[in-house]
Amino acid sequence: MTVNLPNLTDIERTGLEYAKDITERVVATFVVTACGVGVAAGPADMFHASFWETMAAAGLAAAGSLIKGVLARPFGTKNSASFVRGAWCGARRPVSRRRAFLVVTGIGWSLYGGLGIVGQPRYGTARGLADVIKYVPLDALGWMWVALGLVAALAGLVVNCPRMQALGFAALGVPAGLWAGAFAEGAATTYPSAVGSACGWGAFTVGVVLVSGMDDPLPPHLRKRGR
């Protein structure tokens, strides 16, 4: 009698694919929920929700997605967090550094807008943006950061869609470019101390443009083996 045991490499690969799948689902649920609550509580004016209430609602939705993914594994495909069998194609997808950059930086942009502008605005920020906030309230600018950051993070979760990635990089570049221009104008006129912020945000903007033009590395099986 022969007992066929699964290969350890296959088990590791299945576990890695499952971890990638459930992580992407949980992050996507968090980002989409935060976008929905932010739009409903902000521009749509359906109800009031603070930044932390928005993050808490998104966290609860993400926790629900995590629990569902864990419960689904015994019933669905082993390398998928879905209850539907065969939902995972089984092909290994290389990690996209461009998409990871969109997700990480987009979340950072949202936290900066929610915590650093809406929640605890600094005097230097308000002073450097004096010419801008004459026309647009600082809170509105903060929510702009939150919304565009979430757009970028959501674009980073979309697979095989260069147009969505281009939209995500534009969402990262617009607020950083606005900050760079506003601080540069303030440094040249009434607030010389803003020159450091102008340089920093200018470098951020250039960095976003550079990363947007980079290509993801080829999958391992298409790379040339070193001699």
PDB file of N, CA and C in Angstrom, residues 163-218:
ATOM      1  N   ARG A 163      -3.961  51.285 -16.412  1.00  0.00           N
ATOM      2  CA  ARG A 163      -4.687  52.556 -16.321  1.00  0.00           C
ATOM      3  C   ARG A 163      -5.044  52.891 -14.878  1.00  0.00           C
ATOM      4  N   MET A 164      -5.435  51.875 -14.118  1.00  0.00           N
ATOM      5  CA  MET A 164      -5.735  52.117 -12.710  1.00  0.00           C
ATOM      6  C   MET A 164      -4.476  52.509 -11.958  1.00  0.00           C
ATOM      7  N   GLN A 165      -3.351  51.887 -12.286  1.00  0.00           N
ATOM      8  CA  GLN A 165      -2.099  52.249 -11.638  1.00  0.00           C
ATOM      9  C   GLN A 165      -1.704  53.678 -11.994  1.00  0.00           C
ATOM     10  N   ALA A 166      -1.923  54.074 -13.254  1.00  0.00           N
ATOM     11  CA  ALA A 166      -1.632  55.456 -13.657  1.00  0.00           C
ATOM     12  C   ALA A 166      -2.495  56.434 -12.863  1.00  0.00           C
ATOM     13  N   LEU A 167      -3.775  56.079 -12.653  1.00  0.00           N
ATOM     14  CA  LEU A 167      -4.655  56.914 -11.841  1.00  0.00           C
ATOM     15  C   LEU A 167      -4.138  57.000 -10.414  1.00  0.00           C
ATOM     16  N   GLY A 168      -3.648  55.876  -9.882  1.00  0.00           N
ATOM     17  CA  GLY A 168      -3.121  55.873  -8.520  1.00  0.00           C
ATOM     18  C   GLY A 168      -1.899  56.761  -8.374  1.00  0.00           C
ATOM     19  N   PHE A 169      -0.987  56.719  -9.339  1.00  0.00           N
ATOM     20  CA  PHE A 169       0.193  57.583  -9.259  1.00  0.00           C
ATOM     21  C   PHE A 169      -0.190  59.055  -9.411  1.00  0.00           C
ATOM     22  N   ALA A 170      -1.190  59.342 -10.241  1.00  0.00           N
ATOM     23  CA  ALA A 170      -1.670  60.724 -10.353  1.00  0.00           C
ATOM     24  C   ALA A 170      -2.263  61.193  -9.025  1.00  0.00           C
ATOM     25  N   ALA A 171      -2.989  60.285  -8.344  1.00  0.00           N
ATOM     26  CA  ALA A 171      -3.571  60.634  -7.044  1.00  0.00           C
ATOM     27  C   ALA A 171      -2.490  60.907  -6.004  1.00  0.00           C
ATOM     28  N   LEU A 172      -1.355  60.225  -6.110  1.00  0.00           N
ATOM     29  CA  LEU A 172      -0.247  60.508  -5.193  1.00  0.00           C
ATOM     30  C   LEU A 172       0.455  61.815  -5.543  1.00  0.00           C
ATOM     31  N   GLY A 173       0.612  62.076  -6.839  1.00  0.00           N
ATOM     32  CA  GLY A 173       1.390  63.239  -7.264  1.00  0.00           C
ATOM     33  C   GLY A 173       0.676  64.565  -7.086  1.00  0.00           C
ATOM     34  N   VAL A 174      -0.656  64.583  -7.225  1.00  0.00           N
ATOM     35  CA  VAL A 174      -1.391  65.853  -7.177  1.00  0.00           C
ATOM     36  C   VAL A 174      -1.245  66.553  -5.832  1.00  0.00           C
ATOM     37  N   PRO A 175      -1.554  65.916  -4.696  1.00  0.00           N
ATOM     38  CA  PRO A 175      -1.429  66.646  -3.426  1.00  0.00           C
ATOM     39  C   PRO A 175       0.012  66.996  -3.083  1.00  0.00           C
ATOM     40  N   ALA A 176       0.947  66.081  -3.396  1.00  0.00           N
ATOM     41  CA  ALA A 176       2.355  66.378  -3.107  1.00  0.00           C
ATOM     42  C   ALA A 176       2.831  67.563  -3.940  1.00  0.00           C
ATOM     43  N   GLY A 177       2.436  67.613  -5.215  1.00  0.00           N
ATOM     44  CA  GLY A 177       2.805  68.742  -6.071  1.00  0.00           C
ATOM     45  C   GLY A 177       2.181  70.041  -5.608  1.00  0.00           C
ATOM     46  N   LEU A 178       0.916  69.968  -5.158  1.00  0.00           N
ATOM     47  CA  LEU A 178       0.253  71.160  -4.630  1.00  0.00           C
ATOM     48  C   LEU A 178       0.980  71.688  -3.409  1.00  0.00           C
ATOM     49  N   TRP A 179       1.355  70.790  -2.500  1.00  0.00           N
ATOM     50  CA  TRP A 179       2.097  71.200  -1.294  1.00  0.00           C
ATOM     51  C   TRP A 179       3.453  71.805  -1.667  1.00  0.00           C
ATOM     52  N   ALA A 180       4.143  71.187  -2.620  1.00  0.00           N
ATOM     53  CA  ALA A 180       5.448  71.694  -3.041  1.00  0.00           C
ATOM     54  C   ALA A 180       5.321  73.106  -3.613  1.00  0.00           C
ATOM     55  N   GLY A 181       4.338  73.313  -4.481  1.00  0.00           N
ATOM     56  CA  GLY A 181       4.145  74.635  -5.076  1.00  0.00           C
ATOM     57  C   GLY A 181       3.733  75.678  -4.058  1.00  0.00           C
ATOM     58  N   ALA A 182       2.814  75.293  -3.157  1.00  0.00           N
ATOM     59  CA  ALA A 182       2.321  76.254  -2.165  1.00  0.00           C
ATOM     60  C   ALA A 182       3.425  76.651  -1.192  1.00  0.00           C
ATOM     61  N   PHE A 183       4.205  75.676  -0.729  1.00  0.00           N
ATOM     62  CA  PHE A 183       5.294  75.997   0.199  1.00  0.00           C
ATOM     63  C   PHE A 183       6.408  76.777  -0.496  1.00  0.00           C
ATOM     64  N   ALA A 184       6.664  76.473  -1.761  1.00  0.00           N
ATOM     65  CA  ALA A 184       7.676  77.236  -2.496  1.00  0.00           C
ATOM     66  C   ALA A 184       7.244  78.690  -2.670  1.00  0.00           C
ATOM     67  N   GLU A 185       5.975  78.880  -2.958  1.00  0.00           N
ATOM     68  CA  GLU A 185       5.474  80.254  -3.102  1.00  0.00           C
ATOM     69  C   GLU A 185       5.528  80.988  -1.776  1.00  0.00           C
ATOM     70  N   GLY A 186       5.172  80.286  -0.679  1.00  0.00           N
ATOM     71  CA  GLY A 186       5.242  80.910   0.633  1.00  0.00           C
ATOM     72  C   GLY A 186       6.663  81.238   1.035  1.00  0.00           C
ATOM     73  N   ALA A 187       7.604  80.331   0.702  1.00  0.00           N
ATOM     74  CA  ALA A 187       9.012  80.579   1.045  1.00  0.00           C
ATOM     75  C   ALA A 187       9.573  81.772   0.284  1.00  0.00           C
ATOM     76  N   ALA A 188       9.081  81.991  -0.926  1.00  0.00           N
ATOM     77  CA  ALA A 188       9.580  83.094  -1.752  1.00  0.00           C
ATOM     78  C   ALA A 188       8.953  84.429  -1.389  1.00  0.00           C
ATOM     79  N   THR A 189       7.877  84.418  -0.581  1.00  0.00           N
ATOM     80  CA  THR A 189       7.171  85.666  -0.275  1.00  0.00           C
ATOM     81  C   THR A 189       7.166  85.961   1.228  1.00  0.00           C
ATOM     82  N   THR A 190       6.226  85.412   1.939  1.00  0.00           N
ATOM     83  CA  THR A 190       5.996  85.834   3.320  1.00  0.00           C
ATOM     84  C   THR A 190       6.481  84.862   4.386  1.00  0.00           C
ATOM     85  N   TYR A 191       6.896  83.645   4.020  1.00  0.00           N
ATOM     86  CA  TYR A 191       7.242  82.636   5.022  1.00  0.00           C
ATOM     87  C   TYR A 191       8.500  81.885   4.587  1.00  0.00           C
ATOM     88  N   PRO A 192       9.676  82.489   4.747  1.00  0.00           N
ATOM     89  CA  PRO A 192      10.936  81.861   4.296  1.00  0.00           C
ATOM     90  C   PRO A 192      11.207  80.504   4.931  1.00  0.00           C
ATOM     91  N   SER A 193      10.691  80.257   6.123  1.00  0.00           N
ATOM     92  CA  SER A 193      10.941  78.980   6.795  1.00  0.00           C
ATOM     93  C   SER A 193      10.309  77.799   6.071  1.00  0.00           C
ATOM     94  N   ALA A 194       9.436  78.068   5.102  1.00  0.00           N
ATOM     95  CA  ALA A 194       8.773  76.988   4.375  1.00  0.00           C
ATOM     96  C   ALA A 194       9.662  76.362   3.307  1.00  0.00           C
ATOM     97  N   VAL A 195      10.889  76.855   3.152  1.00  0.00           N
ATOM     98  CA  VAL A 195      11.745  76.358   2.075  1.00  0.00           C
ATOM     99  C   VAL A 195      12.077  74.875   2.250  1.00  0.00           C
ATOM    100  N   GLY A 196      12.263  74.424   3.495  1.00  0.00           N
ATOM    101  CA  GLY A 196      12.552  73.016   3.729  1.00  0.00           C
ATOM    102  C   GLY A 196      11.391  72.124   3.316  1.00  0.00           C
ATOM    103  N   SER A 197      10.179  72.535   3.676  1.00  0.00           N
ATOM    104  CA  SER A 197       9.001  71.759   3.286  1.00  0.00           C
ATOM    105  C   SER A 197       8.830  71.754   1.773  1.00  0.00           C
ATOM    106  N   ALA A 198       9.129  72.879   1.133  1.00  0.00           N
ATOM    107  CA  ALA A 198       9.025  72.949  -0.323  1.00  0.00           C
ATOM    108  C   ALA A 198       9.975  71.955  -0.983  1.00  0.00           C
ATOM    109  N   CYS A 199      11.195  71.878  -0.479  1.00  0.00           N
ATOM    110  CA  CYS A 199      12.174  70.932  -1.034  1.00  0.00           C
ATOM    111  C   CYS A 199      11.731  69.485  -0.799  1.00  0.00           C
ATOM    112  N   GLY A 200      11.252  69.211   0.407  1.00  0.00           N
ATOM    113  CA  GLY A 200      10.827  67.845   0.724  1.00  0.00           C
ATOM    114  C   GLY A 200       9.663  67.387  -0.128  1.00  0.00           C
ATOM    115  N   TRP A 201       8.626  68.215  -0.231  1.00  0.00           N
ATOM    116  CA  TRP A 201       7.467  67.829  -1.024  1.00  0.00           C
ATOM    117  C   TRP A 201       7.789  67.817  -2.516  1.00  0.00           C
ATOM    118  N   GLY A 202       8.700  68.676  -2.935  1.00  0.00           N
ATOM    119  CA  GLY A 202       9.136  68.627  -4.326  1.00  0.00           C
ATOM    120  C   GLY A 202       9.836  67.312  -4.633  1.00  0.00           C
ATOM    121  N   ALA A 203      10.682  66.854  -3.706  1.00  0.00           N
ATOM    122  CA  ALA A 203      11.364  65.574  -3.897  1.00  0.00           C
ATOM    123  C   ALA A 203      10.370  64.418  -3.898  1.00  0.00           C
ATOM    124  N   PHE A 204       9.367  64.477  -3.017  1.00  0.00           N
ATOM    125  CA  PHE A 204       8.320  63.456  -3.014  1.00  0.00           C
ATOM    126  C   PHE A 204       7.638  63.383  -4.371  1.00  0.00           C
ATOM    127  N   THR A 205       7.294  64.537  -4.917  1.00  0.00           N
ATOM    128  CA  THR A 205       6.592  64.577  -6.202  1.00  0.00           C
ATOM    129  C   THR A 205       7.443  63.964  -7.307  1.00  0.00           C
ATOM    130  N   VAL A 206       8.717  64.338  -7.357  1.00  0.00           N
ATOM    131  CA  VAL A 206       9.616  63.771  -8.370  1.00  0.00           C
ATOM    132  C   VAL A 206       9.759  62.261  -8.168  1.00  0.00           C
ATOM    133  N   GLY A 207       9.836  61.829  -6.915  1.00  0.00           N
ATOM    134  CA  GLY A 207       9.943  60.402  -6.642  1.00  0.00           C
ATOM    135  C   GLY A 207       8.739  59.625  -7.143  1.00  0.00           C
ATOM    136  N   VAL A 208       7.545  60.170  -6.958  1.00  0.00           N
ATOM    137  CA  VAL A 208       6.328  59.511  -7.458  1.00  0.00           C
ATOM    138  C   VAL A 208       6.383  59.392  -8.976  1.00  0.00           C
ATOM    139  N   VAL A 209       6.810  60.452  -9.650  1.00  0.00           N
ATOM    140  CA  VAL A 209       6.902  60.426 -11.114  1.00  0.00           C
ATOM    141  C   VAL A 209       7.910  59.373 -11.568  1.00  0.00           C
ATOM    142  N   LEU A 210       9.049  59.274 -10.876  1.00  0.00           N
ATOM    143  CA  LEU A 210      10.071  58.302 -11.258  1.00  0.00           C
ATOM    144  C   LEU A 210       9.580  56.866 -11.076  1.00  0.00           C
ATOM    145  N   VAL A 211       8.938  56.590  -9.947  1.00  0.00           N
ATOM    146  CA  VAL A 211       8.444  55.236  -9.700  1.00  0.00           C
ATOM    147  C   VAL A 211       7.346  54.874 -10.700  1.00  0.00           C
ATOM    148  N   SER A 212       6.520  55.836 -11.078  1.00  0.00           N
ATOM    149  CA  SER A 212       5.436  55.551 -12.018  1.00  0.00           C
ATOM    150  C   SER A 212       5.962  55.093 -13.373  1.00  0.00           C
ATOM    151  N   GLY A 213       7.184  55.492 -13.720  1.00  0.00           N
ATOM    152  CA  GLY A 213       7.751  55.105 -15.004  1.00  0.00           C
ATOM    153  C   GLY A 213       8.595  53.847 -14.960  1.00  0.00           C
ATOM    154  N   MET A 214       8.727  53.238 -13.787  1.00  0.00           N
ATOM    155  CA  MET A 214       9.526  52.015 -13.665  1.00  0.00           C
ATOM    156  C   MET A 214       8.707  50.786 -14.045  1.00  0.00           C
ATOM    157  N   ASP A 215       9.401  49.755 -14.491  1.00  0.00           N
ATOM    158  CA  ASP A 215       8.763  48.482 -14.821  1.00  0.00           C
ATOM    159  C   ASP A 215       8.939  47.502 -13.676  1.00  0.00           C
ATOM    160  N   ASP A 216       7.945  46.657 -13.482  1.00  0.00           N
ATOM    161  CA  ASP A 216       8.079  45.585 -12.493  1.00  0.00           C
ATOM    162  C   ASP A 216       9.069  44.551 -12.994  1.00  0.00           C
ATOM    163  N   PRO A 217       9.793  43.881 -12.093  1.00  0.00           N
ATOM    164  CA  PRO A 217      10.722  42.828 -12.532  1.00  0.00           C
ATOM    165  C   PRO A 217       9.969  41.668 -13.152  1.00  0.00           C
ATOM    166  N   LEU A 218      10.620  40.973 -14.058  1.00  0.00           N
ATOM    167  CA  LEU A 218      10.023  39.800 -14.680  1.00  0.00           C
ATOM    168  C   LEU A 218       9.849  38.687 -13.666  1.00  0.00           C
TER     169      LEU A 218
END
